[in-house]
Tab-separated table of C-alpha atoms in Angstrom:
chain	number	residue	atom	x	y	z
A	276	MET	CA	-29.441	-11.369	-10.682
A	277	GLY	CA	-29.479	-7.940	-12.239
A	278	LEU	CA	-28.655	-9.519	-15.571
A	279	ARG	CA	-31.939	-11.442	-15.689
A	280	GLY	CA	-33.444	-8.737	-17.866
A	281	LEU	CA	-31.072	-9.752	-20.641
A	282	HIS	CA	-32.777	-13.113	-21.035
A	283	GLN	CA	-36.036	-11.524	-22.048
A	284	PRO	CA	-36.531	-11.120	-25.793
A	285	PRO	CA	-35.158	-7.850	-27.101
A	286	PRO	CA	-37.772	-5.115	-27.465
A	287	ARG	CA	-37.226	-4.630	-31.184
A	288	GLU	CA	-40.420	-2.740	-31.769
A	289	GLY	CA	-41.600	-1.184	-28.507
A	290	GLY	CA	-39.771	1.335	-26.426
A	291	LEU	CA	-37.529	4.216	-27.373
A	292	GLU	CA	-34.344	4.032	-29.381
A	293	ARG	CA	-31.520	4.903	-26.991
A	294	PHE	CA	-28.365	3.893	-28.849
A	295	ASP	CA	-28.097	3.273	-32.562
A	296	ARG	CA	-26.114	0.497	-34.203
A	297	THR	CA	-22.915	2.566	-34.507
A	298	GLU	CA	-22.971	3.623	-30.863
A	299	ARG	CA	-23.501	0.078	-29.627
A	300	TRP	CA	-20.791	-1.221	-31.937
A	301	LEU	CA	-18.357	1.415	-30.638
A	302	HIS	CA	-19.282	0.740	-27.025
A	303	TRP	CA	-18.725	-3.007	-27.224
A	304	VAL	CA	-15.602	-2.914	-29.425
A	305	ASN	CA	-14.056	-0.336	-27.106
A	306	ALA	CA	-15.176	-2.344	-24.054
A	307	THR	CA	-13.500	-5.448	-25.509
A	308	LEU	CA	-10.239	-3.592	-26.147
A	309	VAL	CA	-10.276	-2.062	-22.668
A	310	GLY	CA	-11.089	-5.475	-21.176
A	311	VAL	CA	-8.055	-6.967	-22.932
A	312	LEU	CA	-5.921	-4.041	-21.735
A	313	VAL	CA	-7.074	-4.427	-18.132
A	314	GLY	CA	-6.497	-8.197	-18.200
A	315	THR	CA	-3.068	-8.102	-19.815
A	316	GLY	CA	-2.117	-4.978	-17.836
A	317	ALA	CA	-2.954	-6.723	-14.575
A	318	VAL	CA	-0.694	-9.630	-15.523
A	319	LEU	CA	2.176	-7.302	-16.420
A	320	TYR	CA	1.679	-5.276	-13.235
A	321	TRP	CA	1.383	-7.988	-10.607
A	322	GLY	CA	4.489	-10.146	-10.572
A	323	ASP	CA	2.705	-13.062	-8.896
A	324	LEU	CA	0.023	-13.143	-11.565
A	325	ALA	CA	2.717	-12.903	-14.246
A	326	SER	CA	4.617	-15.921	-12.970
A	327	LEU	CA	1.298	-17.807	-12.821
A	328	VAL	CA	0.405	-17.046	-16.421
A	329	GLY	CA	3.917	-17.018	-17.856
A	330	ARG	CA	4.438	-15.937	-21.473
A	331	ARG	CA	5.096	-12.388	-20.404
A	332	ALA	CA	6.410	-11.369	-23.820
A	333	LEU	CA	3.202	-12.481	-25.550
A	334	ILE	CA	1.037	-10.741	-22.938
A	335	LYS	CA	3.022	-7.544	-23.452
A	336	GLU	CA	2.629	-7.787	-27.227
A	337	ILE	CA	-1.161	-8.165	-26.881
A	338	HIS	CA	-1.271	-5.244	-24.445
A	339	VAL	CA	0.632	-2.959	-26.815
A	340	ILE	CA	-1.428	-3.921	-29.880
A	341	ALA	CA	-4.743	-3.470	-28.040
A	342	GLY	CA	-3.557	-0.116	-26.671
A	343	LEU	CA	-2.414	1.255	-30.009
A	344	SER	CA	-5.728	0.103	-31.531
A	345	LEU	CA	-7.811	2.180	-29.102
A	346	PRO	CA	-8.376	5.185	-31.418
A	347	ILE	CA	-9.384	3.075	-34.440
A	348	PRO	CA	-13.025	2.290	-33.432
A	349	PHE	CA	-13.622	5.982	-32.612
A	350	LEU	CA	-12.182	7.103	-35.943
A	351	LEU	CA	-14.408	4.585	-37.748
A	352	ALA	CA	-17.585	5.442	-35.829
A	353	LEU	CA	-17.470	9.242	-35.700
A	354	PRO	CA	-17.560	10.557	-39.292
A	355	GLY	CA	-20.410	10.850	-41.755
A	356	ARG	CA	-23.995	9.739	-41.537
A	357	ARG	CA	-23.264	6.686	-39.435
A	358	GLY	CA	-21.763	8.857	-36.682
A	359	ARG	CA	-24.701	11.270	-36.394
A	360	ALA	CA	-26.280	9.782	-33.261
A	361	LEU	CA	-22.858	9.365	-31.687
A	362	ARG	CA	-21.899	13.002	-32.322
A	363	ARG	CA	-25.289	14.165	-31.031
A	364	ASP	CA	-24.810	12.138	-27.832
A	365	LEU	CA	-21.277	13.487	-27.363
A	366	GLY	CA	-22.893	16.928	-27.465
A	367	ALA	CA	-25.395	15.822	-24.819
A	368	LEU	CA	-22.565	14.479	-22.633
A	369	ASN	CA	-20.777	17.812	-22.922
A	370	ARG	CA	-23.702	20.068	-21.897
A	371	PHE	CA	-24.758	20.447	-18.265
A	372	SER	CA	-28.266	21.831	-17.682
A	373	PRO	CA	-29.359	23.741	-14.543
A	374	ASP	CA	-31.110	20.512	-13.510
A	375	ASP	CA	-27.791	18.672	-13.828
A	376	PHE	CA	-26.141	21.080	-11.402
A	377	ARG	CA	-29.025	20.611	-8.965
A	378	TRP	CA	-28.647	16.849	-9.306
A	379	LEU	CA	-24.917	17.147	-8.546
A	380	ARG	CA	-25.472	19.445	-5.558
A	381	SER	CA	-28.036	17.028	-4.086
A	382	ARG	CA	-25.841	14.039	-5.065
A	383	GLY	CA	-28.727	12.594	-7.072
A	384	ALA	CA	-31.212	12.803	-4.201
A	385	ASP	CA	-33.306	15.720	-5.523
A	386	ARG	CA	-36.367	13.977	-7.000
A	387	SER	CA	-37.699	17.097	-8.707
A	388	VAL	CA	-34.741	17.133	-11.107
A	389	ARG	CA	-35.732	16.312	-14.690
A	390	LEU	CA	-32.781	14.659	-16.391
A	391	GLY	CA	-31.991	14.560	-20.096
A	392	LYS	CA	-30.557	11.562	-21.925
A	393	PHE	CA	-27.616	11.194	-19.518
A	394	ASN	CA	-27.318	11.935	-15.836
A	395	PRO	CA	-24.447	14.216	-14.737
A	396	GLY	CA	-22.588	11.265	-13.239
A	397	GLN	CA	-22.525	9.611	-16.647
A	398	LYS	CA	-21.356	12.872	-18.177
A	399	LEU	CA	-18.482	13.279	-15.736
A	400	ASN	CA	-17.574	9.609	-16.029
A	401	SER	CA	-17.427	9.791	-19.825
A	402	ALA	CA	-15.185	12.887	-19.657
A	403	PHE	CA	-12.924	11.165	-17.148
A	404	VAL	CA	-12.728	7.881	-19.055
A	405	ALA	CA	-12.020	9.655	-22.346
A	406	ALA	CA	-9.228	11.720	-20.741
A	407	ALA	CA	-7.857	8.658	-18.949
A	408	LEU	CA	-7.748	6.564	-22.139
A	409	LEU	CA	-5.946	9.378	-23.957
A	410	THR	CA	-3.493	9.665	-21.064
A	411	MET	CA	-2.915	5.899	-21.057
A	412	LEU	CA	-2.318	5.940	-24.816
A	413	ALA	CA	0.176	8.825	-24.572
A	414	THR	CA	2.094	7.498	-21.562
A	415	GLY	CA	1.953	3.930	-22.853
A	416	SER	CA	3.467	5.094	-26.135
A	417	VAL	CA	6.368	6.731	-24.270
A	418	LEU	CA	6.919	3.472	-22.356
A	419	LYS	CA	6.852	1.452	-25.577
A	420	PHE	CA	8.891	3.813	-27.766
A	421	PHE	CA	11.147	5.250	-25.065
A	422	SER	CA	14.457	5.597	-26.901
A	423	PRO	CA	14.031	9.125	-28.378
A	424	PHE	CA	12.853	10.594	-25.056
A	425	PRO	CA	14.801	11.738	-21.991
A	426	LEU	CA	15.037	9.289	-19.117
A	427	SER	CA	12.831	11.453	-16.884
A	428	TRP	CA	9.979	11.185	-19.411
A	429	ARG	CA	10.054	7.446	-19.012
A	430	THR	CA	9.908	7.808	-15.232
A	431	GLY	CA	7.034	10.285	-15.534
A	432	ALA	CA	5.146	8.108	-18.017
A	433	THR	CA	5.550	5.066	-15.746
A	434	PHE	CA	4.180	7.029	-12.805
A	435	VAL	CA	1.166	8.433	-14.674
A	436	HIS	CA	0.410	5.137	-16.471
A	437	ASP	CA	0.305	3.214	-13.175
A	438	TRP	CA	-1.853	5.631	-11.194
A	439	THR	CA	-4.217	6.370	-14.073
A	440	ALA	CA	-4.693	2.628	-14.557
A	441	LEU	CA	-5.720	2.347	-10.928
A	442	ALA	CA	-8.215	5.229	-11.188
A	443	LEU	CA	-9.567	3.920	-14.493
A	444	GLY	CA	-10.015	0.468	-12.962
A	445	LEU	CA	-12.175	1.971	-10.202
A	446	ALA	CA	-14.260	3.964	-12.712
A	447	ILE	CA	-14.822	0.887	-14.893
A	448	THR	CA	-15.806	-1.215	-11.872
A	449	GLY	CA	-18.353	1.430	-10.862
A	450	HIS	CA	-19.666	1.649	-14.426
A	451	ILE	CA	-20.225	-2.116	-14.619
A	452	LEU	CA	-21.850	-2.320	-11.179
A	453	LEU	CA	-24.278	0.505	-12.027
A	454	ALA	CA	-25.128	-1.116	-15.383
A	455	VAL	CA	-25.793	-4.487	-13.773
A	456	GLY	CA	-27.929	-2.734	-11.165
A	457	ASP	CA	-30.133	-1.188	-13.874
A	458	PRO	CA	-30.934	-4.024	-16.328
A	459	GLU	CA	-33.177	-1.872	-18.503
A	460	ALA	CA	-30.401	0.635	-19.057
A	461	LEU	CA	-28.031	-2.243	-19.788
A	462	ARG	CA	-30.486	-3.665	-22.318
A	463	GLY	CA	-30.461	-0.250	-23.937
A	464	MET	CA	-26.751	-0.665	-24.676
A	465	VAL	CA	-27.170	-4.302	-25.758
A	466	PHE	CA	-30.297	-4.070	-27.935
A	467	GLY	CA	-30.525	-0.326	-28.507
A	468	ARG	CA	-33.987	0.299	-27.050
A	469	VAL	CA	-35.414	1.006	-23.583
A	470	PRO	CA	-39.023	0.816	-22.350
A	471	ALA	CA	-40.854	4.133	-22.486
A	472	ALA	CA	-41.750	3.743	-18.791
A	473	TRP	CA	-38.067	3.507	-17.872
A	474	ALA	CA	-37.300	6.643	-19.862
A	475	ARG	CA	-40.242	8.510	-18.325
A	476	ARG	CA	-39.103	7.596	-14.815
A	477	LYS	CA	-35.345	8.010	-15.134
A	478	ARG	CA	-34.777	10.385	-18.052
A	479	PRO	CA	-38.028	12.415	-18.231
A	480	ARG	CA	-36.632	15.293	-20.270
A	481	TRP	CA	-35.173	12.919	-22.867
A	482	HIS	CA	-38.444	10.968	-22.934
A	483	ASP	CA	-40.437	14.121	-23.564
A	484	ASP	CA	-38.026	15.294	-26.271
A	485	LEU	CA	-38.578	12.036	-28.154
A	486	THR	CA	-42.311	11.635	-27.601
A	487	GLY	CA	-43.354	15.276	-27.597
A	488	GLY	CA	-44.170	15.096	-23.919
A	489	ASP	CA	-47.465	13.288	-24.385
A	490	VAL	CA	-47.533	10.400	-21.933
A	491	SER	CA	-50.042	8.481	-24.041
A	492	ALA	CA	-48.164	9.028	-27.301
A	493	GLU	CA	-46.942	6.006	-29.192
A	494	PRO	CA	-43.211	5.657	-28.725
A	495	VAL	CA	-41.015	6.582	-31.641
A	496	GLY	CA	-40.029	3.554	-33.677
A	497	SER	CA	-43.300	1.679	-33.460
A	498	ALA	CA	-44.958	3.876	-36.054
A	499	THR	CA	-45.396	0.949	-38.437
A	500	PRO	CA	-48.002	-1.314	-36.895
A	501	GLY	CA	-47.503	-5.058	-37.034
A	502	PRO	CA	-49.852	-7.379	-38.909
B	329	MET	CA	-28.373	22.121	-27.511
B	330	ASP	CA	-28.140	24.416	-24.504
B	331	GLY	CA	-26.378	24.114	-21.181
B	332	THR	CA	-22.851	24.741	-19.975
B	333	PRO	CA	-20.084	22.849	-21.844
B	334	VAL	CA	-18.673	21.276	-18.684
B	335	GLY	CA	-17.921	17.862	-20.172
B	336	ARG	CA	-15.427	19.209	-22.690
B	337	ARG	CA	-13.666	21.302	-20.046
B	338	VAL	CA	-13.367	18.349	-17.680
B	339	PHE	CA	-12.072	16.180	-20.522
B	340	LEU	CA	-9.511	18.727	-21.758
B	341	GLY	CA	-8.395	19.579	-18.233
B	342	LEU	CA	-7.888	15.971	-17.171
B	343	ALA	CA	-6.248	15.004	-20.462
B	344	ALA	CA	-3.801	17.931	-20.231
B	345	PHE	CA	-3.062	17.029	-16.604
B	346	GLY	CA	-2.522	13.356	-17.435
B	347	VAL	CA	-0.432	13.741	-20.582
B	348	SER	CA	1.716	16.519	-19.096
B	349	GLY	CA	2.525	14.051	-16.311
B	350	ILE	CA	5.133	12.647	-18.710
B	351	LEU	CA	7.053	15.839	-17.855
B	352	TRP	CA	6.246	16.324	-14.145
B	353	GLY	CA	5.661	12.668	-13.227
B	354	SER	CA	9.262	11.825	-12.400
B	355	LYS	CA	9.299	14.446	-9.633
B	356	ALA	CA	5.891	13.308	-8.352
B	357	ALA	CA	7.033	9.682	-8.460
B	358	GLY	CA	10.048	10.453	-6.276
B	359	PHE	CA	7.819	12.302	-3.847
B	360	MET	CA	5.297	9.450	-3.640
B	361	GLU	CA	8.031	6.847	-3.155
B	362	ARG	CA	9.506	8.818	-0.258
B	363	LEU	CA	6.060	9.438	1.207
B	364	LEU	CA	4.443	6.036	0.805
B	365	ALA	CA	7.147	3.395	0.464
B	366	PRO	CA	8.056	3.421	4.185
B	367	VAL	CA	4.349	3.153	5.069
B	368	ALA	CA	3.779	0.344	2.562
B	369	ALA	CA	6.763	-1.558	3.933
B	370	LYS	CA	5.118	-1.641	7.375
B	371	ASP	CA	1.588	-2.315	6.100
B	372	GLY	CA	0.438	-5.747	7.247
B	373	SER	CA	-2.758	-5.833	5.178
B	374	GLY	CA	-0.886	-5.783	1.877
B	375	ILE	CA	-3.364	-3.292	0.435
B	376	LEU	CA	-0.696	-0.657	-0.020
B	377	GLY	CA	1.369	-3.331	-1.745
B	378	LEU	CA	-1.081	-3.109	-4.628
B	379	LEU	CA	-0.217	0.539	-5.223
B	380	PRO	CA	2.348	1.452	-7.858
B	381	ILE	CA	5.140	2.209	-5.411
B	382	GLY	CA	8.156	0.183	-4.336
B	383	ARG	CA	7.651	-2.562	-6.879
B	384	PHE	CA	9.895	-4.110	-9.505
B	385	ARG	CA	9.187	-3.300	-13.107
B	386	ILE	CA	10.292	-5.921	-15.566
B	387	TYR	CA	12.350	-4.783	-18.525
B	388	SER	CA	13.836	-6.918	-21.265
B	389	ILE	CA	15.709	-5.429	-24.205
B	390	ILE	CA	14.756	-8.292	-26.521
B	391	GLY	CA	11.168	-8.964	-27.575
B	392	THR	CA	10.791	-12.048	-25.441
B	393	LEU	CA	11.543	-13.045	-21.870
B	394	PRO	CA	14.532	-15.395	-21.808
B	395	SER	CA	14.311	-18.426	-19.578
B	396	ARG	CA	16.564	-21.371	-18.895
B	397	ALA	CA	16.144	-24.389	-16.629
B	398	THR	CA	18.787	-24.721	-13.930
B	399	ALA	CA	19.895	-28.042	-15.462
B	400	ASP	CA	20.704	-26.279	-18.756
B	401	TRP	CA	22.328	-23.249	-17.144
B	402	HIS	CA	26.102	-22.753	-17.229
B	403	LEU	CA	28.439	-19.937	-16.351
B	404	THR	CA	31.714	-19.519	-18.207
B	405	VAL	CA	34.541	-17.370	-16.859
B	406	ASP	CA	37.291	-16.848	-19.424
B	407	GLY	CA	39.415	-14.240	-21.222
B	408	LEU	CA	42.682	-13.114	-19.607
B	409	ALA	CA	42.470	-15.985	-17.118
B	410	GLY	CA	45.041	-18.507	-16.017
B	411	ALA	CA	42.312	-21.038	-15.235
B	412	PRO	CA	39.204	-20.369	-17.363
B	413	TYR	CA	36.287	-22.575	-16.336
B	414	THR	CA	32.623	-23.383	-16.829
B	415	ILE	CA	30.337	-24.397	-13.978
B	416	GLY	CA	26.720	-25.514	-13.714
B	417	TRP	CA	23.957	-24.745	-11.213
B	418	ASP	CA	24.976	-27.324	-8.585
B	419	GLU	CA	28.605	-26.219	-8.606
B	420	LEU	CA	27.575	-22.572	-8.187
B	421	LEU	CA	25.423	-23.435	-5.174
B	422	ALA	CA	28.340	-25.366	-3.655
B	423	LEU	CA	30.450	-22.178	-3.491
B	424	PRO	CA	30.499	-20.140	-0.255
B	425	SER	CA	27.316	-18.066	-0.199
B	426	VAL	CA	26.562	-14.569	1.046
B	427	GLU	CA	23.304	-12.776	1.787
B	428	LEU	CA	22.673	-9.135	1.068
B	429	THR	CA	19.615	-7.017	1.903
B	430	LYS	CA	19.650	-3.693	0.116
B	431	ASP	CA	17.496	-1.316	-1.911
B	432	PHE	CA	17.209	-1.837	-5.663
B	433	GLN	CA	17.302	1.492	-7.488
B	434	CYS	CA	16.437	1.809	-11.175
B	435	VAL	CA	17.790	4.654	-13.250
B	436	THR	CA	14.213	5.307	-14.480
B	437	GLY	CA	13.289	6.307	-10.945
B	438	TRP	CA	11.657	3.389	-9.163
B	439	ARG	CA	13.194	1.887	-6.070
B	440	VAL	CA	12.377	-1.300	-4.183
B	441	LEU	CA	13.309	-1.109	-0.535
B	442	GLN	CA	15.239	-3.792	1.341
B	443	VAL	CA	15.416	-6.578	-1.219
B	444	LYS	CA	16.944	-9.809	0.091
B	445	TRP	CA	19.448	-11.500	-2.207
B	446	LYS	CA	21.539	-14.645	-1.843
B	447	GLY	CA	24.434	-15.643	-4.036
B	448	VAL	CA	28.190	-15.859	-4.426
B	449	ARG	CA	30.568	-12.912	-4.294
B	450	LEU	CA	31.578	-11.965	-7.818
B	451	ALA	CA	35.101	-11.560	-6.407
B	452	ASP	CA	35.194	-15.303	-5.599
B	453	VAL	CA	33.832	-16.273	-9.029
B	454	ILE	CA	36.545	-14.189	-10.704
B	455	ALA	CA	39.379	-15.270	-8.393
B	456	ARG	CA	38.698	-18.919	-9.244
B	457	ALA	CA	39.654	-18.200	-12.860
B	458	ALA	CA	43.053	-16.789	-11.787
B	459	PRO	CA	43.016	-13.411	-13.616
B	460	GLN	CA	46.209	-12.551	-15.456
B	461	ALA	CA	48.165	-9.406	-14.686
B	462	GLY	CA	46.835	-7.506	-17.726
B	463	ALA	CA	43.159	-7.968	-16.790
B	464	THR	CA	41.557	-4.733	-15.585
B	465	ALA	CA	37.856	-5.318	-16.103
B	466	VAL	CA	35.151	-7.869	-16.860
B	467	GLU	CA	32.700	-7.984	-19.730
B	468	ILE	CA	29.519	-9.696	-18.644
B	469	GLU	CA	27.077	-11.353	-20.996
B	470	SER	CA	23.433	-12.405	-20.728
B	471	PHE	CA	21.955	-15.510	-22.352
B	472	ASP	CA	19.263	-13.309	-23.882
B	473	GLY	CA	21.840	-12.918	-26.654
B	474	ALA	CA	21.910	-9.116	-26.562
B	475	TYR	CA	22.545	-7.623	-23.117
B	476	THR	CA	26.058	-6.890	-21.944
B	477	GLU	CA	27.593	-5.043	-19.021
B	478	THR	CA	31.040	-4.196	-17.724
B	479	LEU	CA	32.659	-3.631	-14.338
B	480	THR	CA	36.235	-2.724	-13.488
B	481	LEU	CA	37.990	-5.438	-11.492
B	482	GLU	CA	38.033	-3.090	-8.514
B	483	GLN	CA	34.239	-2.667	-8.724
B	484	ALA	CA	33.692	-6.385	-9.332
B	485	ARG	CA	35.631	-7.275	-6.190
B	486	ARG	CA	33.428	-5.262	-3.829
B	487	ASP	CA	31.588	-7.220	-1.136
B	488	ASP	CA	28.199	-5.854	-2.280
B	489	VAL	CA	28.527	-7.191	-5.816
B	490	ILE	CA	27.245	-10.747	-6.115
B	491	VAL	CA	26.278	-13.467	-8.553
B	492	ALA	CA	22.738	-13.981	-7.196
B	493	TYR	CA	20.564	-17.101	-7.330
B	494	GLU	CA	17.950	-16.337	-4.663
B	495	LEU	CA	15.555	-13.379	-4.351
B	496	GLU	CA	13.496	-12.991	-1.180
B	497	GLY	CA	14.337	-16.554	-0.169
B	498	LYS	CA	13.164	-18.107	-3.429
B	499	PRO	CA	14.857	-19.085	-6.692
B	500	ILE	CA	15.004	-16.086	-9.026
B	501	SER	CA	12.179	-16.230	-11.588
B	502	ALA	CA	12.798	-15.747	-15.305
B	503	ALA	CA	11.186	-12.292	-15.138
B	504	HIS	CA	13.651	-11.237	-12.457
B	505	GLY	CA	16.629	-12.562	-14.423
B	506	GLY	CA	16.861	-16.111	-13.141
B	507	PRO	CA	18.148	-18.663	-12.667
B	508	VAL	CA	21.290	-16.606	-12.061
B	509	ARG	CA	21.876	-12.866	-12.358
B	510	LEU	CA	24.176	-10.162	-11.138
B	511	TYR	CA	23.316	-7.842	-8.272
B	512	VAL	CA	25.499	-4.737	-8.137
B	513	ALA	CA	24.138	-3.038	-5.019
B	514	PRO	CA	25.902	0.349	-5.216
B	515	MET	CA	24.934	0.972	-8.848
B	516	TYR	CA	21.770	1.572	-10.844
B	517	GLY	CA	19.783	-1.491	-11.876
B	518	TYR	CA	21.094	-1.694	-15.413
B	519	LYS	CA	24.451	-2.862	-14.038
B	520	SER	CA	22.702	-5.823	-12.357
B	521	LEU	CA	22.651	-7.907	-15.525
B	522	LYS	CA	19.924	-10.535	-15.760
B	523	TRP	CA	20.173	-14.081	-17.183
B	524	LEU	CA	23.930	-14.332	-16.566
B	525	GLN	CA	25.960	-16.766	-18.664
B	526	ARG	CA	29.483	-15.437	-19.274
B	527	ILE	CA	32.141	-13.327	-17.587
B	528	THR	CA	35.196	-12.421	-19.636
B	529	LEU	CA	38.355	-10.890	-18.158
B	530	VAL	CA	39.690	-8.159	-20.435
B	531	ALA	CA	42.214	-5.326	-20.551
B	532	LYS	CA	39.966	-2.824	-22.330
B	533	PRO	CA	36.213	-3.464	-22.005
B	534	GLU	CA	33.660	-2.780	-24.744
B	535	PRO	CA	30.946	-0.578	-23.188
B	536	GLY	CA	27.771	-2.456	-22.239
B	537	TYR	CA	24.368	-2.279	-23.912
B	538	TRP	CA	23.010	0.838	-22.179
B	539	GLU	CA	26.396	2.542	-22.013
B	540	GLN	CA	26.489	2.435	-25.827
B	541	GLN	CA	23.208	4.375	-25.686
B	542	GLY	CA	24.599	7.087	-23.466
B	543	TYR	CA	24.219	5.787	-19.905
B	544	ASP	CA	27.154	6.257	-17.535
B	545	VAL	CA	29.673	3.397	-17.356
B	546	ASP	CA	30.300	3.995	-13.642
B	547	ALA	CA	26.659	3.895	-12.573
B	548	TRP	CA	26.990	4.821	-8.867
B	549	ILE	CA	23.565	5.466	-7.382
B	550	GLY	CA	23.139	9.183	-6.759
B	551	LYS	CA	26.412	10.110	-8.462
B	552	SER	CA	25.742	9.322	-12.129
B	553	ASN	CA	23.250	9.734	-14.960
B	554	GLY	CA	22.358	13.202	-13.637
B	555	ARG	CA	20.365	11.740	-10.734
B	556	SER	CA	20.526	12.427	-7.019
B	557	ASP	CA	19.070	9.312	-5.341
B	558	GLU	CA	20.120	8.133	-1.900
B	559	PRO	CA	22.737	5.353	-2.067
B	560	ALA	CA	21.263	1.854	-1.642
């Protein structure tokens, strides 16, 4: 339903560049790893599912390898020239404008708010997910390599790993539902570009930053005319 | 770029909270179990059953999960025994059975309330081998090839120590230590050896797998390993 937009040809030329190649690569590699972790984690967590699937040892091995691999895509994507857009967007996720606070106070209902590249919900979600993944990595490592640690650490790590997994699962579900409900935004993460009209409507401040605020201006990226 | 750096603060705050949970989580876990486990036990919808409280966690000390079909399973009782023997699945089930419903308490903190077990008293299994006068303890061995446990004969002869073959009315799955495992109700879970295959009567037992790594040999719930849980 909401995914129909994906079947249209990608807007290679028109529109505004929202995510560059590195950012999209990082998003989808990380999403794949997290998907594997959620799937294998669910099997390890629910006994009924585990007895259905069997091969618990293999599932556990995959879970551990995927978990320990989590930092690798970030470390590859962040440095140097290729990480410029990513680092710039991390800066944008960090900063909350006065409009963002108004958006939060009105729970997104205040129509006069002019949002930048990300809405405050996305900013909070990214901070939460980043902290949750770090927490899962740390507690998961204690569970995997428990022998040097006191027994109570293992108990604590089990507790935090379980509850954080639950919270993270809810956040990921919300993230996917919102993306499916906004196909143009989703196409932005798949193909890298979004229609200028979408940006003007949903992220006016970001749109104006890119286009210089002129509604009639040609979008960035289509400067070279076709034949 | 202007604006307040809220994102970084939220990230650092949550990450510090989450990671430090390794230190405070064991206390919080105990609190949540006491608070929620009784509610979850009475919850008909099963929704609370999805929460991380009052559930078994599966540990195996080897890389894989051992499994054995009942037809291939055997139990040997030997050592300082006048009548050492080996029996199969059918012979075990033919022995007088007992049922036991008690909490399962792990030394890492989690507890599953009111677990229903069925099996044979370990006392009966040992008596059948006619222990010799010098025997004071049993060494117990798992078919995973690595896990071992010990009990004194006095402990092994308690009524709440059984060789179990049913869990919650069903055969015990491989993950839970099936087809046959030990259930030592008054002690922490590591005494309830999974994947049972051999019981050896001895005069001086070698400490079991976890005991060699510093766990208490007499693993009474609430009175060992520096913990203060309620008895099962």
